[in-house]
Coordinates of C-alpha atoms in Angstrom, one line a residue:
M222 CA 138.2 63.4 102.5
V223 CA 139.1 60.2 104.5
T224 CA 141.2 61.2 106.9
A225 CA 144.7 58.3 108.6
E226 CA 142.4 57.7 111.2
S227 CA 139.0 56.0 109.7
S228 CA 140.6 53.9 106.6
L229 CA 143.5 52.7 108.8
T230 CA 142.4 48.9 108.8
P231 CA 144.0 47.7 112.5
V232 CA 147.4 45.1 112.1
P233 CA 147.4 43.6 115.3
S234 CA 150.2 43.7 117.8
A235 CA 151.8 46.2 114.4
R236 CA 154.2 49.0 116.8
K237 CA 153.7 52.4 115.8
K238 CA 157.5 53.4 114.5
I239 CA 156.0 57.4 113.4
E240 CA 153.8 59.3 115.3
V241 CA 152.4 62.0 112.3
Q242 CA 149.7 64.4 114.7
D243 CA 148.0 67.9 112.4
L244 CA 151.5 67.9 110.3
R245 CA 151.5 71.8 108.2
L246 CA 155.0 73.1 106.5
S247 CA 153.9 76.1 104.9
Y248 CA 156.5 77.9 102.4
G249 CA 156.3 81.5 102.5
P250 CA 152.0 81.9 102.7
K251 CA 151.8 78.7 100.9
E252 CA 150.6 75.7 102.8
V253 CA 151.6 72.2 101.1
I254 CA 151.1 70.4 103.8
H255 CA 147.0 70.4 105.8
G256 CA 147.4 68.7 109.2
L257 CA 148.5 65.4 108.0
S258 CA 148.2 62.7 110.9
L259 CA 149.3 59.0 110.5
D260 CA 151.0 56.1 111.8
I261 CA 154.3 54.0 110.6
H262 CA 155.3 50.8 111.6
Q263 CA 158.3 48.8 113.0
N264 CA 159.3 47.4 110.4
E265 CA 156.3 47.9 107.6
I266 CA 156.7 49.5 104.6
L267 CA 154.9 52.1 103.8
G268 CA 154.4 53.1 100.4
I269 CA 153.6 56.8 99.5
I270 CA 151.6 57.6 96.5
G271 CA 150.3 60.2 94.4
P272 CA 150.5 63.4 92.0
A273 CA 153.1 65.6 91.6
Q274 CA 153.1 68.3 94.3
S275 CA 150.7 66.0 96.7
G276 CA 153.4 66.5 99.3
K277 CA 155.2 63.1 99.6
T278 CA 158.7 64.0 99.6
S279 CA 158.1 67.3 102.1
L280 CA 156.7 64.8 104.3
L281 CA 160.0 63.0 103.7
R282 CA 162.1 66.2 104.6
C283 CA 159.9 67.2 107.7
I284 CA 160.3 63.2 109.3
N285 CA 164.2 63.2 109.1
R286 CA 164.8 67.9 109.3
T287 CA 165.9 68.1 106.0
I288 CA 163.7 70.4 105.5
D289 CA 166.0 72.8 108.0
F290 CA 167.3 73.4 104.9
T291 CA 164.5 75.2 102.4
S292 CA 164.4 79.0 103.9
G293 CA 160.9 79.8 104.5
A294 CA 159.4 76.8 105.9
K295 CA 157.4 76.7 108.1
V296 CA 156.2 73.1 110.3
T297 CA 153.4 72.9 112.7
G298 CA 151.8 69.2 114.8
T299 CA 154.7 67.0 116.2
I300 CA 156.3 63.8 114.6
T301 CA 157.9 61.2 116.9
V302 CA 160.1 58.1 117.0
D303 CA 159.8 56.7 119.3
G304 CA 157.8 58.5 121.7
E305 CA 161.2 61.4 120.8
D306 CA 159.3 65.2 119.0
V307 CA 161.4 65.2 115.9
M308 CA 161.2 69.0 115.6
R309 CA 162.4 69.6 119.9
T310 CA 165.1 66.8 119.4
R311 CA 168.8 68.6 120.7
D312 CA 171.3 66.4 118.2
V313 CA 169.5 66.3 114.9
Y314 CA 172.1 65.0 113.2
E315 CA 171.8 62.0 116.3
L316 CA 167.6 61.7 114.7
R317 CA 169.3 62.2 110.6
R318 CA 171.3 58.6 111.7
R319 CA 168.7 57.5 112.8
I320 CA 167.0 57.8 109.8
G321 CA 167.7 57.6 107.0
M322 CA 167.7 58.9 103.3
V323 CA 167.9 58.1 100.0
A324 CA 167.2 60.3 97.4
P325 CA 165.2 60.4 93.5
L326 CA 168.5 60.0 91.9
P327 CA 172.3 58.5 92.8
V328 CA 174.8 61.8 94.7
G329 CA 177.9 60.0 94.9
L330 CA 180.9 61.2 97.3
P331 CA 183.7 61.9 94.8
L332 CA 185.5 58.9 97.4
S333 CA 186.0 56.3 96.5
I334 CA 183.7 53.0 96.3
Y335 CA 185.4 52.3 99.9
D336 CA 185.7 55.5 102.0
N337 CA 181.5 56.0 100.6
V338 CA 180.3 53.8 102.6
A339 CA 183.2 54.0 105.4
F340 CA 182.9 58.0 105.6
A341 CA 179.5 58.8 108.6
P342 CA 181.0 55.6 110.5
R343 CA 184.4 57.4 110.7
A344 CA 183.3 60.7 111.0
A345 CA 181.5 58.6 113.8
G346 CA 184.5 58.1 115.4
L347 CA 185.3 54.1 114.3
R348 CA 188.7 54.3 112.8
K349 CA 189.3 49.8 112.9
R350 CA 190.2 48.8 109.8
S351 CA 189.0 45.2 110.1
E352 CA 186.1 46.9 111.8
L353 CA 185.6 49.7 109.3
D354 CA 186.3 46.7 106.8
A355 CA 183.4 44.3 108.3
L356 CA 181.0 47.0 107.5
V357 CA 181.6 48.1 104.4
E358 CA 180.8 44.7 103.3
Q359 CA 178.1 44.2 105.4
C360 CA 176.7 47.6 103.5
L361 CA 176.8 46.7 99.4
R362 CA 176.3 43.0 100.1
Q363 CA 173.3 44.5 102.1
A364 CA 172.4 46.6 99.3
A365 CA 172.9 43.9 96.8
L366 CA 176.2 45.4 95.3
W367 CA 179.1 43.7 96.7
D368 CA 180.0 41.1 94.1
E369 CA 180.3 43.6 91.4
V370 CA 182.7 46.0 93.6
K371 CA 184.1 43.7 95.5
D372 CA 187.1 43.5 93.6
R373 CA 187.5 47.2 93.0
L374 CA 186.2 49.2 96.3
D375 CA 188.8 52.1 96.0
S376 CA 187.4 52.7 92.0
L377 CA 185.4 56.4 92.2
G378 CA 181.4 55.1 93.1
T379 CA 181.0 57.8 90.3
K380 CA 182.5 55.4 87.9
L381 CA 179.7 53.3 88.7
S382 CA 176.3 52.1 86.8
G383 CA 173.9 54.4 87.4
G384 CA 172.7 51.3 89.0
Q385 CA 175.2 50.9 90.9
Q386 CA 175.8 54.3 92.3
Q387 CA 171.4 54.1 93.3
R388 CA 173.2 51.5 95.4
L389 CA 176.0 52.3 96.2
T390 CA 173.8 55.3 97.6
I391 CA 171.8 52.3 99.6
A392 CA 174.4 50.9 101.3
R393 CA 176.2 54.5 102.4
A394 CA 172.3 55.4 104.4
L395 CA 173.2 51.6 105.9
S396 CA 176.2 52.7 107.0
H397 CA 174.6 54.5 109.9
S398 CA 172.6 51.4 111.2
P399 CA 169.3 53.3 110.4
E400 CA 165.7 52.4 111.9
V401 CA 164.4 54.3 109.2
L402 CA 165.2 53.9 105.5
C403 CA 163.5 56.8 103.9
L404 CA 163.7 56.2 99.9
D405 CA 162.1 59.3 97.2
E406 CA 161.8 57.1 94.1
F407 CA 164.8 55.7 93.9
S408 CA 164.5 54.1 91.1
I409 CA 163.9 57.3 89.0
A410 CA 167.0 56.9 87.1
I411 CA 167.6 53.4 87.4
D412 CA 166.0 50.9 84.7
P413 CA 163.8 48.0 85.2
V414 CA 166.2 45.1 86.5
T415 CA 167.6 47.0 88.6
T416 CA 164.9 48.2 90.3
M417 CA 164.0 44.8 90.6
R418 CA 167.5 43.6 92.3
I419 CA 167.1 47.0 95.0
E420 CA 163.1 45.4 95.6
A421 CA 164.5 42.9 97.0
V422 CA 166.8 43.8 98.8
L423 CA 163.9 46.1 100.9
K424 CA 162.2 43.0 101.6
E425 CA 164.9 42.2 103.0
L426 CA 166.1 44.9 105.5
K427 CA 162.6 44.8 106.5
K428 CA 162.9 43.0 109.0
E429 CA 165.7 44.9 110.8
M430 CA 163.5 48.8 110.1
T431 CA 161.1 50.7 108.8
I432 CA 161.1 52.0 105.5
I433 CA 159.0 54.4 104.2
L434 CA 158.6 55.0 100.4
V435 CA 158.0 57.3 98.2
T436 CA 156.9 56.0 94.6
N437 CA 155.7 57.3 90.7
L438 CA 154.9 53.7 90.8
V439 CA 152.2 52.7 92.0
Q440 CA 152.5 48.7 90.7
Q441 CA 155.6 49.4 92.8
A442 CA 154.2 49.5 96.0
R443 CA 151.7 47.3 95.3
R444 CA 154.0 44.7 94.7
L445 CA 156.8 46.3 97.9
A446 CA 153.9 47.6 100.8
N447 CA 152.8 46.6 103.3
R448 CA 150.5 49.9 103.7
T449 CA 150.1 51.9 101.1
M450 CA 149.1 56.0 101.5
F451 CA 147.6 58.0 98.7
M452 CA 148.4 61.3 98.8
W453 CA 146.7 64.9 96.8
N454 CA 147.6 68.2 97.4
G455 CA 148.9 68.0 100.8
E456 CA 146.4 65.7 101.9
I457 CA 146.0 62.5 102.9
I458 CA 142.8 60.4 100.9
E459 CA 143.3 56.8 101.8
L460 CA 145.4 55.2 104.0
D461 CA 145.1 50.7 105.0
S462 CA 146.4 47.3 104.1
T463 CA 148.0 47.3 100.2
H464 CA 146.0 44.8 100.1
V465 CA 142.4 47.1 100.0
I466 CA 144.4 50.3 97.7
F467 CA 144.4 48.5 95.3
S468 CA 141.0 46.6 95.8
E469 CA 136.7 47.7 94.5
N470 CA 137.2 48.3 98.1
A471 CA 139.2 51.4 98.4
K472 CA 136.8 53.7 99.9
D473 CA 137.8 56.5 97.9
Q474 CA 137.1 57.2 94.3
R475 CA 139.9 59.3 94.4
T476 CA 142.0 56.6 95.3
R477 CA 140.7 53.6 92.5
D478 CA 140.7 56.7 89.5
Y479 CA 144.1 57.0 91.0
V480 CA 145.6 53.4 90.9
N481 CA 144.4 52.4 87.4
G482 CA 146.0 55.2 85.9
I483 CA 142.2 57.6 85.0
F484 CA 144.5 60.1 86.5
G485 CA 148.2 61.3 87.4

């Protein structure tokens, strides 16, 4: 195995946003993540690729502590965000606000489009209607959805098309003002045109936050990611600049085989 540190091409002035050291995750007696160590930089898009059951989604769930909802899951090692130990934080709800998550399939709340986006800010104490209006519009614009729904904000979010619901999910995640946005195969259930629209959104959002993109579409990582990490069987096979990972300069033959569709 090639470790993250040995294959990583240094990025000048890249500030570490997240540091993972010797992360291990077990479900009961079965260990599914085997001692991962990597750094994730401020304002980068890190693409994570690899076959099914590689531990990609589990890694995201460890970072934002939604792994807590899985009975029998045991996590060891450390994950820090801006130096704060994720596993020891006293306020896990604040952590999940800082680290937003978008699931593979859109999960809309049974509320209006407006209330889907306003739900978390209201829960955090924002009550002034003018401020809520501005925030809802901002998030819907960031998610490239505003122009399509601005005249029907009172309609149920669950009545939107699949692609629109996924963008609503992104808008809802953005309403927390996250520092990190985790996307887990966001385009699995939406059409290519909508996928490209969301990709354009992500390129803009990178200016404001760090994005971790788990994708089963290797070319999506190639289009979007500053760096790409190839995982296999709960291990990091290779982590490097996306240019290197998708070239003959990739250090591991398994990486070259995977990105070229020879297996996976």
